[in-house]
Short mmCIF file of C-alpha atoms and ligand atoms in Angstrom, two decimals:
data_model
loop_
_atom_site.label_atom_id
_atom_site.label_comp_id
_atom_site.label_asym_id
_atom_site.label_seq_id
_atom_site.Cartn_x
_atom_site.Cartn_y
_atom_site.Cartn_z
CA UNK C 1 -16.32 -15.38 -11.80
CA UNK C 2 -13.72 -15.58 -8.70
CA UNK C 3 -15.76 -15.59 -5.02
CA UNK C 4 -14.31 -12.70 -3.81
CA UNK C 5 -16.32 -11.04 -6.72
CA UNK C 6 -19.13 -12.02 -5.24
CA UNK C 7 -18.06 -10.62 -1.83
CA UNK C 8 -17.27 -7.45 -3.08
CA UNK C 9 -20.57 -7.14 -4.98
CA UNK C 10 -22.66 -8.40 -2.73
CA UNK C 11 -20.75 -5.42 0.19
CA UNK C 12 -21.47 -2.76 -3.03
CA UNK C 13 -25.15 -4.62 -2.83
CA UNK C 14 -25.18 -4.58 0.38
CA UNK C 15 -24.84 -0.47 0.95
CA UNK C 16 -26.82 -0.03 -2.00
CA UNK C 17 -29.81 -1.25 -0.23
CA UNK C 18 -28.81 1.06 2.66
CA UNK C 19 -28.00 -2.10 4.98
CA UNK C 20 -24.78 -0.34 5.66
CA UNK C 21 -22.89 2.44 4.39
CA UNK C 22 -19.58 1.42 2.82
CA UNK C 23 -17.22 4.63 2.39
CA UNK C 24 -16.28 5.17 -0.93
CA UNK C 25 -12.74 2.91 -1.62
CA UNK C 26 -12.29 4.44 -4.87
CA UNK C 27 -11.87 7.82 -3.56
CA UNK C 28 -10.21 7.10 -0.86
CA UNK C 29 -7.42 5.39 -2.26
CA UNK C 30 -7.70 8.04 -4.59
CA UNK C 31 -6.04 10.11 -1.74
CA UNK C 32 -2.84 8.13 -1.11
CA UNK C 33 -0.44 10.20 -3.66
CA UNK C 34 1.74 6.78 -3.65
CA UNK C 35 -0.92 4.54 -5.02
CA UNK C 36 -0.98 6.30 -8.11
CA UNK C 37 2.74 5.88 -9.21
CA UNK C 38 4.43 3.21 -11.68
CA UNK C 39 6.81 0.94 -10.10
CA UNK C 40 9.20 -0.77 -13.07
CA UNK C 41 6.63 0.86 -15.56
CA UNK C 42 3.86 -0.98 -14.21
CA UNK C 43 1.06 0.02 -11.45
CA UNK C 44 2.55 -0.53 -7.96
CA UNK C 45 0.70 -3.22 -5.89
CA UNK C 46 1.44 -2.58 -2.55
CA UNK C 47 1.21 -5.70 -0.03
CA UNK C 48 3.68 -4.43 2.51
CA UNK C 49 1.62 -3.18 4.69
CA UNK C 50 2.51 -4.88 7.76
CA UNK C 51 5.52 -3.46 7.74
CA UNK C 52 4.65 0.40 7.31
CA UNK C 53 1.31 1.44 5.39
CA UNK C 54 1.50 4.47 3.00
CA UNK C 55 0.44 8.13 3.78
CA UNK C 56 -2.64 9.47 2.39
CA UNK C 57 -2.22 13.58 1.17
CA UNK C 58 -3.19 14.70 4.02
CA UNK C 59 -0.70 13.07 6.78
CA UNK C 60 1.79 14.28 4.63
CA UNK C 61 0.19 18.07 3.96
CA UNK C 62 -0.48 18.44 7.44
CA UNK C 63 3.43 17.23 9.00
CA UNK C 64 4.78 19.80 6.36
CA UNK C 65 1.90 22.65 7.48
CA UNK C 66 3.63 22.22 10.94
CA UNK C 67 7.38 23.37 9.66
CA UNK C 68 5.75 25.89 7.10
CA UNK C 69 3.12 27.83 9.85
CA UNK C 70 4.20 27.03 13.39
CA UNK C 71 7.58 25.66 13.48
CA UNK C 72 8.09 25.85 17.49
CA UNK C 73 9.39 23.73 20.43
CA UNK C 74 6.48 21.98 22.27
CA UNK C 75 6.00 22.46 26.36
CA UNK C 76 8.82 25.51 26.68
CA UNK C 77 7.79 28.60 25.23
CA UNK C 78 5.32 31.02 26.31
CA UNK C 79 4.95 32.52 22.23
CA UNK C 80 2.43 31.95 19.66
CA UNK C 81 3.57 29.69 17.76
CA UNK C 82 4.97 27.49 21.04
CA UNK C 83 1.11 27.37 21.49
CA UNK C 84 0.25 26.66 18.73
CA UNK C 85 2.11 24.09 18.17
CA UNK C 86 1.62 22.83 22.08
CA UNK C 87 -1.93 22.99 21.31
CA UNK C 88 -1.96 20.22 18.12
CA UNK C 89 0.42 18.11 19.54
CA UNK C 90 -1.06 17.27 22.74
CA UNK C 91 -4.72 17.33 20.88
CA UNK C 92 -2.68 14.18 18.91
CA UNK C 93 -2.55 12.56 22.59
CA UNK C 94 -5.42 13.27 23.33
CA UNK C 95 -6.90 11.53 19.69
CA UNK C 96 -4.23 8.68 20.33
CA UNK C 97 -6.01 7.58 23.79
CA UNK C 98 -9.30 8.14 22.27
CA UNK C 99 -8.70 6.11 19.14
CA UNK C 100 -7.55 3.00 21.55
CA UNK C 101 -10.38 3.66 23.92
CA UNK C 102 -7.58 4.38 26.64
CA UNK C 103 -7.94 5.60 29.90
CA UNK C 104 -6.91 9.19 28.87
CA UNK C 105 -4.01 11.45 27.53
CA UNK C 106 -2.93 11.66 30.94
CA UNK C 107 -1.54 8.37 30.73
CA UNK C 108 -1.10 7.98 27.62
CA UNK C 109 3.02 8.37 26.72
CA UNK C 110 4.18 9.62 22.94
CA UNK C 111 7.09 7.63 21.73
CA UNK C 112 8.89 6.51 18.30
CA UNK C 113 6.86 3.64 17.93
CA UNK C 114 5.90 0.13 19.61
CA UNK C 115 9.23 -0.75 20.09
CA UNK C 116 10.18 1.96 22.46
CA UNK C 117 6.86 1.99 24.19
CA UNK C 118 7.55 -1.60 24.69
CA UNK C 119 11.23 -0.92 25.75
CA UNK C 120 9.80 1.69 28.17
CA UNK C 121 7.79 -0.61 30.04
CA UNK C 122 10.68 -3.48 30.55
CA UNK C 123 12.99 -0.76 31.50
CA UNK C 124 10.76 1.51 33.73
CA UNK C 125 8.14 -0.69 35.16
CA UNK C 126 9.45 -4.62 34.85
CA UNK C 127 13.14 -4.02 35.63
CA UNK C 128 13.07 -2.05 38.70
CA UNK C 129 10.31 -4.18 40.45
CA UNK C 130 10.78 -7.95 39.64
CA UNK C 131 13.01 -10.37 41.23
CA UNK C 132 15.00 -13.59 40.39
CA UNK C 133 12.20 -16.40 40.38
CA UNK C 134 9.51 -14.05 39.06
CA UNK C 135 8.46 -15.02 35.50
CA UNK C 136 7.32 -13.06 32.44
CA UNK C 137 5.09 -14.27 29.83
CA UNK C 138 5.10 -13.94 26.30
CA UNK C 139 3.39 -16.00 23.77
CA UNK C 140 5.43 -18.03 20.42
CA UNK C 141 4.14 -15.47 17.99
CA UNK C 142 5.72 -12.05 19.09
CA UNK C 143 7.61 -9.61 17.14
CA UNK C 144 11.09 -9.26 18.07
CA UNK C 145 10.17 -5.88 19.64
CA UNK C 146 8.26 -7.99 22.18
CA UNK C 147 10.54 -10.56 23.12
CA UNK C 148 13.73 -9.12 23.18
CA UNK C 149 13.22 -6.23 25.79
CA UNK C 150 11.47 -9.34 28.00
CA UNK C 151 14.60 -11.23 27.46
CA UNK C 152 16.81 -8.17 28.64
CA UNK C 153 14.62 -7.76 31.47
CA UNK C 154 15.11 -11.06 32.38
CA UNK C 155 18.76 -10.99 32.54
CA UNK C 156 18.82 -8.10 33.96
CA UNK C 157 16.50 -9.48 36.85
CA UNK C 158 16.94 -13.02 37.18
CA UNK C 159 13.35 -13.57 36.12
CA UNK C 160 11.96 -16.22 33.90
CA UNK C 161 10.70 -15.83 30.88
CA UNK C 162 8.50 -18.71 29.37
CA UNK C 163 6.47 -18.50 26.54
CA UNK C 164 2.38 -19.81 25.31
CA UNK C 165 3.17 -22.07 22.42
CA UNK C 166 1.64 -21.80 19.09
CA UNK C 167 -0.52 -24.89 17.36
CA UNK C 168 -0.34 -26.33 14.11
CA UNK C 169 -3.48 -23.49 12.88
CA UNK C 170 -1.11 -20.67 14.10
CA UNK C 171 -3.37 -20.35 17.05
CA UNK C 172 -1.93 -20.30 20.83
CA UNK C 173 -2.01 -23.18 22.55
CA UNK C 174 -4.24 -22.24 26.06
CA UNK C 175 -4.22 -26.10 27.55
CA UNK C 176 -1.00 -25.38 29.53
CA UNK C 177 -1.94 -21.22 30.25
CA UNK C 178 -2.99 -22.10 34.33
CA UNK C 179 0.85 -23.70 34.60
CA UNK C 180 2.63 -21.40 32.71
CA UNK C 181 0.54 -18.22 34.30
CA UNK C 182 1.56 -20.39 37.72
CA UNK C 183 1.85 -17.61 40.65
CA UNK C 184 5.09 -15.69 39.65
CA UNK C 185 4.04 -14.24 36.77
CA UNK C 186 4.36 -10.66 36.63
CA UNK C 187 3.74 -9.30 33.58
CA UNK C 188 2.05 -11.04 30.60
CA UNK C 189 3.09 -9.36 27.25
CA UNK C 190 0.89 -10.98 24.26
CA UNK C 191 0.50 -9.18 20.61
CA UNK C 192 -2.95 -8.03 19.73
CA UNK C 193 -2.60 -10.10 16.11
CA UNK C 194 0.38 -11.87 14.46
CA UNK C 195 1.94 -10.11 12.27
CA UNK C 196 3.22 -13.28 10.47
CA UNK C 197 0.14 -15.19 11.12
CA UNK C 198 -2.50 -12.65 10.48
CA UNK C 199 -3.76 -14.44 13.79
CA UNK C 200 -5.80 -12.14 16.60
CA UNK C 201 -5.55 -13.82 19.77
CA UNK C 202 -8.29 -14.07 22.27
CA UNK C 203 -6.45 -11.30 24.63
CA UNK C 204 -9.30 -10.42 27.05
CA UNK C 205 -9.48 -13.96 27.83
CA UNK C 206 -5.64 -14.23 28.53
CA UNK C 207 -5.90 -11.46 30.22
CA UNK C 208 -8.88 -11.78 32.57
CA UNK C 209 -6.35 -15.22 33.47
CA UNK C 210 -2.90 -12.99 34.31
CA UNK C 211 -4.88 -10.56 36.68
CA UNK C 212 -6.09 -13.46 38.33
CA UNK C 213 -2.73 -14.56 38.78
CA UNK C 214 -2.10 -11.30 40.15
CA UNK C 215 -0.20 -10.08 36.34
CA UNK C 216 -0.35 -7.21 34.67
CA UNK C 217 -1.11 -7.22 30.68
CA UNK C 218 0.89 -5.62 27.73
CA UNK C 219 -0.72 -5.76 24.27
CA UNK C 220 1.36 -5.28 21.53
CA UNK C 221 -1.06 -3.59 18.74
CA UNK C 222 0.72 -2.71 16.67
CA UNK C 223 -0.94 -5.03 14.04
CA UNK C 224 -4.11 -4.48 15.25
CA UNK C 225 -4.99 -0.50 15.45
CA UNK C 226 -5.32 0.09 11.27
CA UNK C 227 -7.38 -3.18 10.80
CA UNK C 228 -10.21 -3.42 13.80
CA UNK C 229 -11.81 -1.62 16.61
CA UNK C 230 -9.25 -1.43 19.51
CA UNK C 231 -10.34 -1.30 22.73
CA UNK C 232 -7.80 -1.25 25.64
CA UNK C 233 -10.83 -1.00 28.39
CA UNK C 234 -12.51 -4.43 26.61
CA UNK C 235 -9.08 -5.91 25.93
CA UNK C 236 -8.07 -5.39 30.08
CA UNK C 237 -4.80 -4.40 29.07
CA UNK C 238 -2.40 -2.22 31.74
CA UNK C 239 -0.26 -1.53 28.90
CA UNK C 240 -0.83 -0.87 25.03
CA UNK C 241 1.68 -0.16 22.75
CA UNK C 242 1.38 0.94 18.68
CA UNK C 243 3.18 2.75 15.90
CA UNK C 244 1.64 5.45 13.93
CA UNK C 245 3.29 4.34 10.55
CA UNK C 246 1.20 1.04 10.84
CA UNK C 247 -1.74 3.33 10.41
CA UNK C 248 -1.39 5.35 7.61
CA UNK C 249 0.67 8.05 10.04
CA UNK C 250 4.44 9.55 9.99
CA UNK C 251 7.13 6.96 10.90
CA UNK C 252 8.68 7.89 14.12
CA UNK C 253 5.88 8.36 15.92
CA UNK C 254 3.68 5.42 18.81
CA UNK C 255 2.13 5.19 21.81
CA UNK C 256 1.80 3.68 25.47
CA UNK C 257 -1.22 3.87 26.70
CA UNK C 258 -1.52 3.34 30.00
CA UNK C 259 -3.84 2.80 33.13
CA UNK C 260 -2.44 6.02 35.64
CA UNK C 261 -1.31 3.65 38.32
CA UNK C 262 0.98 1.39 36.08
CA UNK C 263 2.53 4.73 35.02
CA UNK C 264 2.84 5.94 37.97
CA UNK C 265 4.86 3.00 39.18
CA UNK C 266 7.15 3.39 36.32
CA UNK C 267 10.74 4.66 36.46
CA UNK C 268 11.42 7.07 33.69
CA UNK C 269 14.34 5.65 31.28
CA UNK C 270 15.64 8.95 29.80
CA UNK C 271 16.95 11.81 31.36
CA UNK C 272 17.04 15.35 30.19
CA UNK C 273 14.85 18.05 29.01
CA UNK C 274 10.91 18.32 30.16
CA UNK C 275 11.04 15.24 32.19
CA UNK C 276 11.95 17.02 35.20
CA UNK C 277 10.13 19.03 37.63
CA UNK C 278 13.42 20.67 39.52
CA UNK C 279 16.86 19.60 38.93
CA UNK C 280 19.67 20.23 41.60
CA UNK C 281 23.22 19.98 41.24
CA UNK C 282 23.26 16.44 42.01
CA UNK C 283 19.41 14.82 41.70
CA UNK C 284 16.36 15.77 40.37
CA UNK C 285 12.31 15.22 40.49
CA UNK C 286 10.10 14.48 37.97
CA UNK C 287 7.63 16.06 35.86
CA UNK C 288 4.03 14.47 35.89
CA UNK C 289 3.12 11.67 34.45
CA UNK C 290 3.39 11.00 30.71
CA UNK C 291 5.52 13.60 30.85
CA UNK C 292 8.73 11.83 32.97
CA UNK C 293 8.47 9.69 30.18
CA UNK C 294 8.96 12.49 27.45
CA UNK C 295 12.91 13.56 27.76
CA UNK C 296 13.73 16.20 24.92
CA UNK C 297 12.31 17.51 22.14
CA UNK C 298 9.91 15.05 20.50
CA UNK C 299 9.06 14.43 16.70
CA UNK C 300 6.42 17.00 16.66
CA UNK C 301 5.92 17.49 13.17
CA UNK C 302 5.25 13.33 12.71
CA UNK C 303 2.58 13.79 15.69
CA UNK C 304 1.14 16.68 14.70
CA UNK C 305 0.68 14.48 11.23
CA UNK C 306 -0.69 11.60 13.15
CA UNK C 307 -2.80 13.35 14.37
CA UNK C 308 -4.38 13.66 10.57
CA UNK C 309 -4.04 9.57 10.19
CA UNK C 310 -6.55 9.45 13.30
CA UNK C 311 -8.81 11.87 11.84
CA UNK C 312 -8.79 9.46 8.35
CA UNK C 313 -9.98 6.58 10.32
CA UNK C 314 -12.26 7.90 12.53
CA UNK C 315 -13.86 9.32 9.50
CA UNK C 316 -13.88 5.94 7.65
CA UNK C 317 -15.24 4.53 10.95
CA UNK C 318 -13.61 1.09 12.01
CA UNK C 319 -16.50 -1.23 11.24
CA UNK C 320 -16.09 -0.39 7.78
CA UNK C 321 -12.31 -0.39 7.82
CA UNK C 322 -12.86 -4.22 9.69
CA UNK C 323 -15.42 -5.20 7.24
CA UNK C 324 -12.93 -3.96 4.29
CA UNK C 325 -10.26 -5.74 5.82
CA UNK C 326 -12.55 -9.07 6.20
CA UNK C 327 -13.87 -8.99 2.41
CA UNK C 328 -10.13 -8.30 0.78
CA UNK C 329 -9.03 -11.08 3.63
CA UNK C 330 -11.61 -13.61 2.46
CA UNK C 331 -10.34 -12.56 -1.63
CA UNK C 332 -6.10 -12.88 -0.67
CA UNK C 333 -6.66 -16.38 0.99
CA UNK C 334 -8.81 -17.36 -2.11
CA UNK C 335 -6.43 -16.36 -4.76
CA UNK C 336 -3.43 -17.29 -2.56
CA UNK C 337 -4.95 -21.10 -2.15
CA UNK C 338 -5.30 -21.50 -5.65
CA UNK C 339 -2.04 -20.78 -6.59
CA UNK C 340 -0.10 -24.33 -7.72
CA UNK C 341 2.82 -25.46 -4.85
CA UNK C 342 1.42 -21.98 -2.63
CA UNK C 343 1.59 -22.99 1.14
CA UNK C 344 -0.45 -20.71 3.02
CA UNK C 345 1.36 -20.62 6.40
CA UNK C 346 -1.22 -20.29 9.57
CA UNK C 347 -5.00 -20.96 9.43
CA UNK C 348 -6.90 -19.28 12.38
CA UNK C 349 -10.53 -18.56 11.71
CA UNK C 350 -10.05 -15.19 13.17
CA UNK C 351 -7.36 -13.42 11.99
CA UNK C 352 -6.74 -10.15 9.62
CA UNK C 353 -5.42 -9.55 5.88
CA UNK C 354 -1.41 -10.84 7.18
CA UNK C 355 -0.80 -13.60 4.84
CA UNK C 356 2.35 -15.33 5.16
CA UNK C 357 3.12 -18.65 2.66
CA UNK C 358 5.36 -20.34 1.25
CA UNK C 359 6.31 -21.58 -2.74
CA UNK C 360 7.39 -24.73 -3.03
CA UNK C 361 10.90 -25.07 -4.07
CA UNK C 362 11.43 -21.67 -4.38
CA UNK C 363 13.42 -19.04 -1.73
CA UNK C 364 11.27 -16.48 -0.46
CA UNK C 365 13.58 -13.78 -1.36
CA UNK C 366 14.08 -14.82 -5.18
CA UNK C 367 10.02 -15.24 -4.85
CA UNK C 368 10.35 -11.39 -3.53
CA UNK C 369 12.41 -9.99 -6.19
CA UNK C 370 10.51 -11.78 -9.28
CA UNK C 371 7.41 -10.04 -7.86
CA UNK C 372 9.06 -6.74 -7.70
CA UNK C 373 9.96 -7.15 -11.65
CA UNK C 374 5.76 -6.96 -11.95
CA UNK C 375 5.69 -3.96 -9.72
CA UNK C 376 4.16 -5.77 -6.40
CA UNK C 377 5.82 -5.24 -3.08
CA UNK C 378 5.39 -7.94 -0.33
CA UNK C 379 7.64 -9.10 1.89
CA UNK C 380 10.39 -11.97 2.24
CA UNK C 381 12.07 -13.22 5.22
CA UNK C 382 11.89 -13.48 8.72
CA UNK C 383 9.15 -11.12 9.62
CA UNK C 384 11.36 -10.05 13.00
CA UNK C 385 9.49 -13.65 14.17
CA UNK C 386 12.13 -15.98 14.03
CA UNK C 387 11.41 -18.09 16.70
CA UNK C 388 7.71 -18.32 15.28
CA UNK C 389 9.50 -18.92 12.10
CA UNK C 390 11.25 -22.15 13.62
CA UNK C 391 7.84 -23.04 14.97
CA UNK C 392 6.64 -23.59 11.92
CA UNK C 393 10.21 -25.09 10.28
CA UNK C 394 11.14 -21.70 7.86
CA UNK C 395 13.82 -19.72 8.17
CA UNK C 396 12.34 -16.93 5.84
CA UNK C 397 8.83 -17.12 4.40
CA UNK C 398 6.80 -14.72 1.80
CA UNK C 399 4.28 -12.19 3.16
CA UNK C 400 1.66 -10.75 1.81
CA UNK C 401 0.01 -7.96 4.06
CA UNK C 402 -3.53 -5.83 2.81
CA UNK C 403 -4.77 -2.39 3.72
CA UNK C 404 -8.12 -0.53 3.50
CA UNK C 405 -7.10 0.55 0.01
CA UNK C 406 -6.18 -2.41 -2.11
CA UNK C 407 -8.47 -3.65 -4.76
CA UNK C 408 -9.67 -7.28 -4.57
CA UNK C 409 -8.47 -6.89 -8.17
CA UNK C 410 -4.70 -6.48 -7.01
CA UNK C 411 -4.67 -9.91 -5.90
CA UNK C 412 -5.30 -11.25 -9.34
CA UNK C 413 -2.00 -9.73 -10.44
CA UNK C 414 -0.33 -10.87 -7.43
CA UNK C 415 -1.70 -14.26 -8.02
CA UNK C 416 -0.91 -15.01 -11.99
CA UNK C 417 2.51 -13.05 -11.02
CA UNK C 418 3.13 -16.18 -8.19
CA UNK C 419 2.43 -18.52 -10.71
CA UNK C 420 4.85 -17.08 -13.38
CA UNK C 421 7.68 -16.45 -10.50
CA UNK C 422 6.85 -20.08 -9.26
CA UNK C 423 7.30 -21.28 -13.14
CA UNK C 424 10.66 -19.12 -13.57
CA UNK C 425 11.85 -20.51 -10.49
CA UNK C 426 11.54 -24.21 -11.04
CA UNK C 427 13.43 -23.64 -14.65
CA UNK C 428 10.27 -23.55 -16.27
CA UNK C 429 9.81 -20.51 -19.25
CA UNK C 430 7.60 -17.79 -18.44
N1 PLP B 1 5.00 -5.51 17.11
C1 PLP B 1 4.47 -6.02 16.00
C2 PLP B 1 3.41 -7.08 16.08
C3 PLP B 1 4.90 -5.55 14.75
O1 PLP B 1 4.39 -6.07 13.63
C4 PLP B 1 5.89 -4.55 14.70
C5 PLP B 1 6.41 -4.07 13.41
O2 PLP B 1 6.39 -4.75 12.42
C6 PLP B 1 6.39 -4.05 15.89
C7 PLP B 1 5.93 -4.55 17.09
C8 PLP B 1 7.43 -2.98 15.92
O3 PLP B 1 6.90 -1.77 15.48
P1 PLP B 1 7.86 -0.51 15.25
O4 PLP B 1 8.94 -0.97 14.35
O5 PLP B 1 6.95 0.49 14.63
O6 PLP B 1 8.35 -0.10 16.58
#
């Protein structure tokens, strides 16, 4: 019998005996209409998580309630339904700051997702205020969406941009952090966890260091916020971005939660509709904060959905969501290490269920599309991490990525499926 058997008895055991009280998986994957569908006639094994998770019923049942009972423009009108619908969206906000322990809705901006709360911030708070010779840092394991606005900012500024490099376990490298922090650092934008990696980087301790060095902090959590308890108060962020669609929400929907006075120095970035307070022919004020940073109608029906996701894991409670996450972690690295020529790409102690690896002699994509024949999604490429990628010498690599709702059994098929693609692959027969 496979250890991650064990693990998963011995967590049923575990709540048995009342130690702690596990929520019911069955029936909650039981509500994700998706998970119950064939995919090329054979039960769909979903691994793509860190790219967008699915929706359970009632994200989706509560965005469509929106357009079937109170269809209405948010902030303008004084009608019902304007209300109404004012009413549930900014309750989302409110749920939103409360889910990341934030300061409060009052700072706490609605947006399409991480990237554009990240985009915000370079373009509205690090643009206007640095200066050539100031320096931003990032670390060797962010997302595109948080290195790319930093490297527009610092062309646009004549800042520097230097990065924390990444060891051999896929952990970051802090020997050098006093140097690189040095005393022209501005802004230190770090991701919450890898989402290559599966890594969760020590970020209160990174950025206890930037304040000291007179930075302010951006987490990127977007990997984080479906997987652990977030905390922006115990992380000592200024700045934390996520995407609803990460977390079992609508796509098209994020946040930037902020502390007041970092919004406050902000420069909105998009002009228009509700971010004013009076407009004259030729200049204008602005609205509060979040509010300046809130130009035209937003996706209200996707927020007003969101606000359903938050509701699904505040219910499941994020100690059991972690603890989940850590048993079907413990089961995927397991299964994945026993797989013949399987490289398992990153091996930090503490990290979450983002496996990335690599099959020897095989491409990642054919590896991809052999997997799909067997009805498992997971992910090939370059994870939007290319120079993390390099770091590690792959131009593409395989990804397998858990949620709250896969079975420890799913990674038994995705296993003996590797070992038939890996067979296929090197001209063996299946
Ligand atoms: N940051 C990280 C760590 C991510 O994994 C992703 C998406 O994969 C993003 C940012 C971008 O999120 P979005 O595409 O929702 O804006």
């Amino acid at each position: 019998m496979g250890t991650h058997r064990e693990n998963a008895d011995a967590q049923a055991a575990g709540a048995a005996a009342g130690a702690v009280r596990e929520p019911d998986w069955e029936r909650v994957r039981g509500d994700f209409p998706v998970l119950h569908r064939l995919v090329r006639g054979r039960p769909l094994v979903y691994f793509d998580n860190a790219a967008t998770t699915q929706k359970p019923a009632i994200v989706i049942r509560t965005e469509c309630e929106y357009y079937g009972t109170c269809t209405a423009n948010v902030h303008r009108a004084i009608h019902f339904m304007a209300e109404e619908a004012t009413r549930r969206y900014e309750a989302v906000r409110a749920a939103a700051a409360r889910f990341v322990d934030a300061p409060g809705a009052a700072s706490t901006v609605v947006t399409r997702g991480t990237t554009e709360a990240i985009n915000l911030v370079a373009r509205g708070w690090a643009i206007p205020r640095l200066k050539p010779g100031d320096r931003i840092l990032v670390t060797g394991m962010e997302h595109h969406s948080n290195l790319v606005p930093w490297q527009m900012a610092a062309r646009a500024t004549g800042a520097e941009l230097r990065s924390i490099p990444v060891d051999d376990a896929g952990e970051l490298d802090l020997r050098r952090l006093p140097e690189l922090l040095g005393n022209r650092t501005r802004l230190l934008a770090l991701t919450h966890v890898s989402n290559v990696l599966g890594t969760v980087n020590p970020v209160r301790q990174l950025a206890d260091a930037a304040h000291a060095a007179g930075a302010a902090v951006l987490v990127d959590a977007a990997q984080s916020v479906a997987h652990m308890p977030v905390s922006m108060a115990a992380l000592g962020a200024d700045f934390l971005a996520f995407s609803g669609h990460k977390m079992c929400g609508p796509t098209g929907v994020g946040f930037l939660c902020a502390r007041p006075e970092r919004l406050e120095e902000m420069e909105p970035v998009f002009g228009g509709g509700e971010m004013i307070a009076r407009v004259e022919e030729t200049e204008s004020t602005w609205a509060e904060i979040p509010h300046r940073f809130e130009a035209g109608t937003p996706n209200i029906a996707g927020v007003i959905g969101m606000g359903a996701a938050f509701e699904v894991f505040s219910e499941l409670g994020m100690d059991a969501v972690q603890r989940r996450d850590a048993m079907l972690t413990r089961v995927a690295l397991e299964q994945l290490a026993a797989v013949p020529g399987l490289r398992i790409v990153g091996a930090a102690p503490d990290r979450i269920g983002v496996v990335a690896f690599a099959l020897e002699d095989a491409h990642p994509h054919d590896v991809a599309q052999l997997l799909d024949r067997d009805g498992i999604a997971i992910r090939a490429g370059h994870m939007c991490a290319q120079p993390l990628l390099r770091r590690f010498g792959h131009a593409a690599l395989n990804r397998a990525s858990l949620a709250f709702y896969n079975r420890p059994e799913e990674f038994d098929v995705l296993a003996e499926s590797l070992v038939r693609a890996r067979r296929a692959l090197a001209g063996g027969r299946e």
